Coordinates of C-alpha atoms and ligand atoms in Angstrom, one line a residue:
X789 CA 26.3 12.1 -4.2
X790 CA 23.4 15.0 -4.4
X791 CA 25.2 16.0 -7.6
X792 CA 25.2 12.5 -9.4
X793 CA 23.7 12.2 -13.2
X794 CA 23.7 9.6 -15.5
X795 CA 26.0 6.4 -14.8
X796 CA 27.0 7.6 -11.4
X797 CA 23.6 8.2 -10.4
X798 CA 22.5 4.9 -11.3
X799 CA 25.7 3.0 -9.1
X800 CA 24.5 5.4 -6.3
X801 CA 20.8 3.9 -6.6
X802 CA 22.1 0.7 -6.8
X803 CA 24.8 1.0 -4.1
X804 CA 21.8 2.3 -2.2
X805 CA 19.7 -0.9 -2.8
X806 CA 22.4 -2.8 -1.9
X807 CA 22.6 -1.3 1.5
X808 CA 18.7 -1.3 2.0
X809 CA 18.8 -5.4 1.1
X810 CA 21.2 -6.1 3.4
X811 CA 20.3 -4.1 6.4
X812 CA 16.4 -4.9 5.5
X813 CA 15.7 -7.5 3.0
X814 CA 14.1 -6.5 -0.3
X815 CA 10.7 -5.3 1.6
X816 CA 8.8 -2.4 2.2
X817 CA 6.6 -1.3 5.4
X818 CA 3.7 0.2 4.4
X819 CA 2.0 3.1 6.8
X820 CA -2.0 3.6 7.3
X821 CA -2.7 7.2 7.9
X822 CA -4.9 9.0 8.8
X823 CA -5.5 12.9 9.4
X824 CA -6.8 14.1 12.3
X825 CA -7.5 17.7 11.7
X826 CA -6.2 19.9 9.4
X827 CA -6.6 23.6 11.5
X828 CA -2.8 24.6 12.7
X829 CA -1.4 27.2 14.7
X830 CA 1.8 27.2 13.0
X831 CA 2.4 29.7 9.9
X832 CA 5.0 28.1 7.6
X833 CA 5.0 29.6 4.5
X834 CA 5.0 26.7 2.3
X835 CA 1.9 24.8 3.6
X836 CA -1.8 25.8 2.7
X837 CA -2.9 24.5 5.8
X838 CA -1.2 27.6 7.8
X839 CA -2.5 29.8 10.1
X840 CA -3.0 32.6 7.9
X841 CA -5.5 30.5 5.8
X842 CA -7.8 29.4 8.7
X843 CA -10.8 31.4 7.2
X844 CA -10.6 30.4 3.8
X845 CA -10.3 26.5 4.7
X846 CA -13.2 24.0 5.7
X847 CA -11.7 23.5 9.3
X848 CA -12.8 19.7 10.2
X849 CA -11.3 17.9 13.7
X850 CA -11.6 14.3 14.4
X851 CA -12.9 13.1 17.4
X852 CA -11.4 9.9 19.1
X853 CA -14.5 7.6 17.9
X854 CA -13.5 8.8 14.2
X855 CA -10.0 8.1 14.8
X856 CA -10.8 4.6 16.0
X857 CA -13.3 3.8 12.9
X858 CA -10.6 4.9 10.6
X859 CA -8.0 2.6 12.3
X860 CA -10.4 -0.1 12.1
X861 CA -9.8 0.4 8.2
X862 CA -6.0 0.5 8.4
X863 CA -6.7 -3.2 10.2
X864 CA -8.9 -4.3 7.9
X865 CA -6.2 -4.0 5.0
X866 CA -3.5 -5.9 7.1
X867 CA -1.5 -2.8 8.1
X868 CA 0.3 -2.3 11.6
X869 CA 1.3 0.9 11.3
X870 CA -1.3 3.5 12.7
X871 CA 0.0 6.9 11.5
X872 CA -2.0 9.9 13.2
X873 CA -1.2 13.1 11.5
X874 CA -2.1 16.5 12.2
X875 CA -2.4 20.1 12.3
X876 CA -0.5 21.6 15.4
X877 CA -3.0 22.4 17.8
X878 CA -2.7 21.8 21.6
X879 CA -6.4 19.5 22.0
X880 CA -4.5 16.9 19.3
X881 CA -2.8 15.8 22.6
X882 CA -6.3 14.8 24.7
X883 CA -7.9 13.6 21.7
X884 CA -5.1 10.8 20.4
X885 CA -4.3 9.9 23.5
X886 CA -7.8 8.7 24.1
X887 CA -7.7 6.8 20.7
X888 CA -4.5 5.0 21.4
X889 CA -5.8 2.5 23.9
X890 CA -8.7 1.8 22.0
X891 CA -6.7 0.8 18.6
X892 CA -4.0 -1.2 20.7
X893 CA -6.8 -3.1 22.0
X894 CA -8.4 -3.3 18.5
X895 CA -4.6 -4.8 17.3
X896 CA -4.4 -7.2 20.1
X897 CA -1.4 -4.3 20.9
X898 CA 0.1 -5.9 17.3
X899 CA 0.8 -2.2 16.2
X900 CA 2.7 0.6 15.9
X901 CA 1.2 4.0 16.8
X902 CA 3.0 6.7 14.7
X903 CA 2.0 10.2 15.8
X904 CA 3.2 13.5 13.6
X905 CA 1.4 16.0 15.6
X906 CA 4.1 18.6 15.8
X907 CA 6.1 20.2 18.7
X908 CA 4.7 19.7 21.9
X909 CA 5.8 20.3 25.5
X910 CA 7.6 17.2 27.1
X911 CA 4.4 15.8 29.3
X912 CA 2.1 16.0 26.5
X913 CA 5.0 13.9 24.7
X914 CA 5.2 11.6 28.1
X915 CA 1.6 11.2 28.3
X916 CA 0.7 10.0 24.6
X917 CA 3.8 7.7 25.2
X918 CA 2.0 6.6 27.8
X919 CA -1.3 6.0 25.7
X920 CA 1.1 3.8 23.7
X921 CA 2.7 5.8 21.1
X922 CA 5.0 3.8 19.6
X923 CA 7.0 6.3 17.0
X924 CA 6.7 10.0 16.1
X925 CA 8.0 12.3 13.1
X926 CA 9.1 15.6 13.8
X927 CA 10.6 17.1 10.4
X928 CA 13.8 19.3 11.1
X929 CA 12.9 20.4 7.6
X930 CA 16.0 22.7 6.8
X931 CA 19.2 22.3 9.4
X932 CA 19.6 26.2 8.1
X933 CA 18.5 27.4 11.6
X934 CA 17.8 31.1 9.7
X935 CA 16.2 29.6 6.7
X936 CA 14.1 27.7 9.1
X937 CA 12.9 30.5 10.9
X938 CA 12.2 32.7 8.4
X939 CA 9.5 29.9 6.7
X940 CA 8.7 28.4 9.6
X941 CA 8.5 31.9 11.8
X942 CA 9.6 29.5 15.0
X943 CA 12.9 29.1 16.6
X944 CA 14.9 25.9 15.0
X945 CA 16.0 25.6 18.7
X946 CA 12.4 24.4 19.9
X947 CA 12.4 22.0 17.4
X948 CA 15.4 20.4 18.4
X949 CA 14.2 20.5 22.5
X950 CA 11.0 18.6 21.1
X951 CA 13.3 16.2 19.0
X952 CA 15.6 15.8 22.1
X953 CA 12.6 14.8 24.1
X954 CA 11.2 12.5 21.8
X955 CA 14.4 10.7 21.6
X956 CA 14.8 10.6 25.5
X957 CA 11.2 9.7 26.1
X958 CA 12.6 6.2 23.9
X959 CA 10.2 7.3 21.0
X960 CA 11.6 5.5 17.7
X961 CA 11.7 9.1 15.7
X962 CA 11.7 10.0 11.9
X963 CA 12.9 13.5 11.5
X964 CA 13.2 14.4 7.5
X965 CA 14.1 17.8 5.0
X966 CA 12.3 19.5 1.8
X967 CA 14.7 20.2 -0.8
X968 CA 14.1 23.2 -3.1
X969 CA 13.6 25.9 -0.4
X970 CA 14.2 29.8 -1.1
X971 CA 17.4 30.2 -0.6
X972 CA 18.6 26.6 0.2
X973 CA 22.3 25.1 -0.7
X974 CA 23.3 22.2 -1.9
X975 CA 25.3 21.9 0.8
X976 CA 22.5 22.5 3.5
X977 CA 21.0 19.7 2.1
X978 CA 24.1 17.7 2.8
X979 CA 23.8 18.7 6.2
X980 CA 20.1 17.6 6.7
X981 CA 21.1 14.4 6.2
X982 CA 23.7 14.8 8.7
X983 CA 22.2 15.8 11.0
X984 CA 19.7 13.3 11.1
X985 CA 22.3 11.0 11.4
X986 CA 23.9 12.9 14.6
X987 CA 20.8 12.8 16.3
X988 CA 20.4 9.5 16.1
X989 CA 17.2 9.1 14.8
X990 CA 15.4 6.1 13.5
X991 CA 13.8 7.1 10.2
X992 CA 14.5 10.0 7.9
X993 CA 13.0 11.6 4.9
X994 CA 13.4 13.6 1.7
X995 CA 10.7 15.4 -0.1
X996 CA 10.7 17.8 -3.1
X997 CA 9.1 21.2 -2.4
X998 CA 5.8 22.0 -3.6
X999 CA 4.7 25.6 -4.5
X1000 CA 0.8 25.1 -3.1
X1001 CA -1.5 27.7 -4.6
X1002 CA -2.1 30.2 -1.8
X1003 CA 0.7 30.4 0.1
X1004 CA 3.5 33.1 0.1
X1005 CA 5.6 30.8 -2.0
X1006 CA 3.0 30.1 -4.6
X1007 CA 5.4 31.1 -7.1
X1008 CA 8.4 29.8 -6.2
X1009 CA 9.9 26.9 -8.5
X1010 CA 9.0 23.1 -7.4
X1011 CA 11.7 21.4 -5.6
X1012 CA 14.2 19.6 -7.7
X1013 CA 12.9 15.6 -7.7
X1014 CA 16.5 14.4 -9.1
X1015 CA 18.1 16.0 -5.8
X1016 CA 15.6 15.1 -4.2
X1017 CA 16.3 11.3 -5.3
X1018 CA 19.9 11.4 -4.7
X1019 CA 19.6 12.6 -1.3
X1020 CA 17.2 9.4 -1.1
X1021 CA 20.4 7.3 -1.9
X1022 CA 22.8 8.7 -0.3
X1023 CA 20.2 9.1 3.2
X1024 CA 20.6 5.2 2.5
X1025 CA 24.4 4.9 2.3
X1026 CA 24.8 7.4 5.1
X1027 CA 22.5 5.1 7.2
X1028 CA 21.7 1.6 5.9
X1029 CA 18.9 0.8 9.0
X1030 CA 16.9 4.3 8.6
X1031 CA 13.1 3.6 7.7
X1032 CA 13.3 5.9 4.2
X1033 CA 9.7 6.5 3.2
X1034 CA 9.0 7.4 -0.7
X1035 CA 6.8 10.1 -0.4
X1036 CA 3.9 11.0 -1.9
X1037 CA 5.6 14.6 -3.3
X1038 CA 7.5 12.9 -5.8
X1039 CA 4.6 11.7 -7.4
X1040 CA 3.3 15.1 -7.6
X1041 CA 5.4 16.3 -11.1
X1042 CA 6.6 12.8 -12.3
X1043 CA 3.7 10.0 -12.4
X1044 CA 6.5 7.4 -11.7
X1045 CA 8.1 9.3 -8.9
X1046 CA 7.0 6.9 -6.1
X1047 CA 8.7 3.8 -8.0
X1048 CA 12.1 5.7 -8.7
X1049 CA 12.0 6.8 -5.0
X1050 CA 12.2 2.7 -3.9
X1051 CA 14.8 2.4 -7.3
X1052 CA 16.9 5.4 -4.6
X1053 CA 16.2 3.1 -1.6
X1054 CA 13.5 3.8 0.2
X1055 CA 11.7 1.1 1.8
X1056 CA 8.4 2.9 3.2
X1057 CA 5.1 4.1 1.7
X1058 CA 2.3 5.6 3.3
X1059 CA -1.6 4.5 2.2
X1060 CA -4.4 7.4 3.1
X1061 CA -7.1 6.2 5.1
X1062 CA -8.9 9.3 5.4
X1063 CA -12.6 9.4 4.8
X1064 CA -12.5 11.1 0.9
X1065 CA -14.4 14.3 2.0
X1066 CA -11.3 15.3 5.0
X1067 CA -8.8 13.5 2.6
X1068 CA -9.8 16.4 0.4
X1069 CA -9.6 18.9 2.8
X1070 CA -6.2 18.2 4.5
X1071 CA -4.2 20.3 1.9
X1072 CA -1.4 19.3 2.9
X1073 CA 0.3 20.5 -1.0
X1074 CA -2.8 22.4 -2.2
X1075 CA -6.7 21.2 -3.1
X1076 CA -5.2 19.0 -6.4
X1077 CA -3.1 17.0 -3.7
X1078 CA -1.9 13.8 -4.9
X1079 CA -3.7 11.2 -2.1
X1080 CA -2.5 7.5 -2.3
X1081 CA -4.4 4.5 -1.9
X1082 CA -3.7 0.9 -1.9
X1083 CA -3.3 0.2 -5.6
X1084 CA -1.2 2.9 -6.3
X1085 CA 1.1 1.9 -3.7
X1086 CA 1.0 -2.1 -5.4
X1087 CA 2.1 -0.8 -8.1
X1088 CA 5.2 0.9 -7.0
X1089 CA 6.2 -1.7 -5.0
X1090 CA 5.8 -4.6 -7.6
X1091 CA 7.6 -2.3 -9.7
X1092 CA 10.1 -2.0 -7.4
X1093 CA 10.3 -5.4 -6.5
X1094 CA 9.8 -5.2 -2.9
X1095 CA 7.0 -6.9 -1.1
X1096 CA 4.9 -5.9 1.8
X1097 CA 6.2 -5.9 5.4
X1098 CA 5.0 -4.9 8.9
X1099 CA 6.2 -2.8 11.3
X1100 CA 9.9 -3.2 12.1
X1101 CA 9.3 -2.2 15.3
X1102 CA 6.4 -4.2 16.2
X1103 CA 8.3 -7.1 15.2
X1104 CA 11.7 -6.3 16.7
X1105 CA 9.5 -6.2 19.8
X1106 CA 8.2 -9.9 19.0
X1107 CA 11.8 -11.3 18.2
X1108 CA 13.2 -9.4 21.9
X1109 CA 10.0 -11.3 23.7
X1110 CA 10.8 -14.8 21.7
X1111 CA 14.4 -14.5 22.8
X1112 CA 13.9 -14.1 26.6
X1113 CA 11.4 -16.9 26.5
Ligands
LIG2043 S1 3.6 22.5 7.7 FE1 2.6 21.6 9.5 S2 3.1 23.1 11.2 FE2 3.5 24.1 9.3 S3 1.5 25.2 8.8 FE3 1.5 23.2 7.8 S4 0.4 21.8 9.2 FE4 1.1 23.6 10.3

């Protein structure tokens, strides 16, 4: 399936939207995010927002009142899904879980809180569940445990205790893989998606690499977007119920990579709702970061003929309460 060109590739994509429709309807959910800080601890080697380039960035944190004012955004565009992301840094913890009340109470507790804060230890995990997390992504990013550690420069066995945790907490988790690393196979790419499917997670994604300016692998070659697509699909076939989000990286070398990635079978797409002056400085694929907003997202959905859903969660929860009734 990674390998498929031409005709097969297009029965795969259409096998794949097959297996979206029936598991999902033809919909999308679309995510509100917004960034809480972009200072990090970690050091990977393909993000500009690494340790290493502290100094040179414009460091900004969010407090919980900015958190809250920015949710009240995602609201006012008819969006339940509050996605929190950050930097890893340990005071993430205190300040999102003082924000979570608040923007339950703000959503009459119609809402998802999605939190992609990085590895913590299990209370910090227990506590913001607590708050009312709802769901949380914790990339695996490679299943190559060496390839991992020698980008990440962390042990791929912490990752998994924090994915283990997550899952046993009863977090709905997304985990997800880059394709194009240094030194990547096809066939660890298979095994990404495998392994998302052996942890049992609940939502999964694929993203091309990106070779951000200032980082050690400035110069390595972008990630491959057809592979990248086809390990949409066959994410898709592998699991039908998976939330698969199209993501924002595949827009970054093909201006129509966000449509093609609901034509593979994804059925997510994240809106920024980040004021524009952190927007700018969360660099997350370098300062010429692609940042989308709610027309661009329109557009790929009408494209794709999907239309706008909420959260699955929020309203699995609603169907579970009218069935006990
Ligand atoms: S990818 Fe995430 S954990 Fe790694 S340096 Fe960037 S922000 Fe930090």
């Amino acid at each position: 399936m990674l390998r498929a060109s031409g005709e097969a590739r297009e029965q795969l994509f259409s096998e794949a939207r097959r297996r979206r429709a029936d598991a999902h309807g033809d919909v999308a959910v679309l995510r509100g995010v917004v960034e809480v800080t972009n200072l990090c601890r970690v050091n990977c080697d393909y993000c500009p927002m690494r340790r290493d380039n502290t100094a040179a960035n414009d460091i900004y944190v969010l407090d919980a009142d900015q958190i809250v004012a920015r949710a009240r955004a995602v609201h006012a565009a008819g969006i339940d899904v509050v996605f929190l992301q950050a930097g890893e840094i340990p005071k993430t913890t205190k300040i999102v879980g003082e924000a979570i009340p608040r923007i339950r109470e703000m959503f009459d507790d119609k809402v998802e809180i999605l939190l992609n804060l990085g590895n913590k230890k299990r209370s910090e995990y227990e506590y913001l569940k607590d708050q009312g997390a709802t769901s949380y992504i914790l990339k695996h990013e490679t299943s190559d445990p060496a390839l991992y550690a020698k980008l990440r420069h962390e042990t791929f066995a912490s990752r998994m205790r924090c994915m283990e945790d997550l899952l046993d907490l009863g977090y709905k988790v997304g985990t997800g893989a880059m394709v194009g690393l240094p030194g990547q196979s096809l066939e660890s790419i298979a095994e990404d998606i495998l392994l998302a499917k052996r942890l049992g997670v609940h939502m999964s994604s694929i993203a091309p690499f990106i070779p951000a300016p200032g980082t050690p692998l400035e110069n390595h070659a972008y990630g491959d977007v057809d592979v990248a697509l086809n390990a949409i699909a066959a994410m898709r076939i592998v699991q039908p119920e998976w939330l698969i989000p199209s993501v924002s990286a595949l827009a970054k070398t093909r201006a129509d990579g966000q449509l093609l990635g609901f034509q593979a079978g994804a059925n997510v797409m994240t809106i920024n709702f980040s004021d524009d002056q952190y927007a700018g400085q969360y660099l997350i694929y370098g300062k010429d970061r692609f940042v989308v907003r709610r027309e661009h997202a329109a557009k790929a959905l009408s494209g794709a003929g999907l239309s706008v859903t909420g959260s699955v969660f929020v309203r699995r929860d609603e169907l579970t309460c009218g069935a006990t009734r």
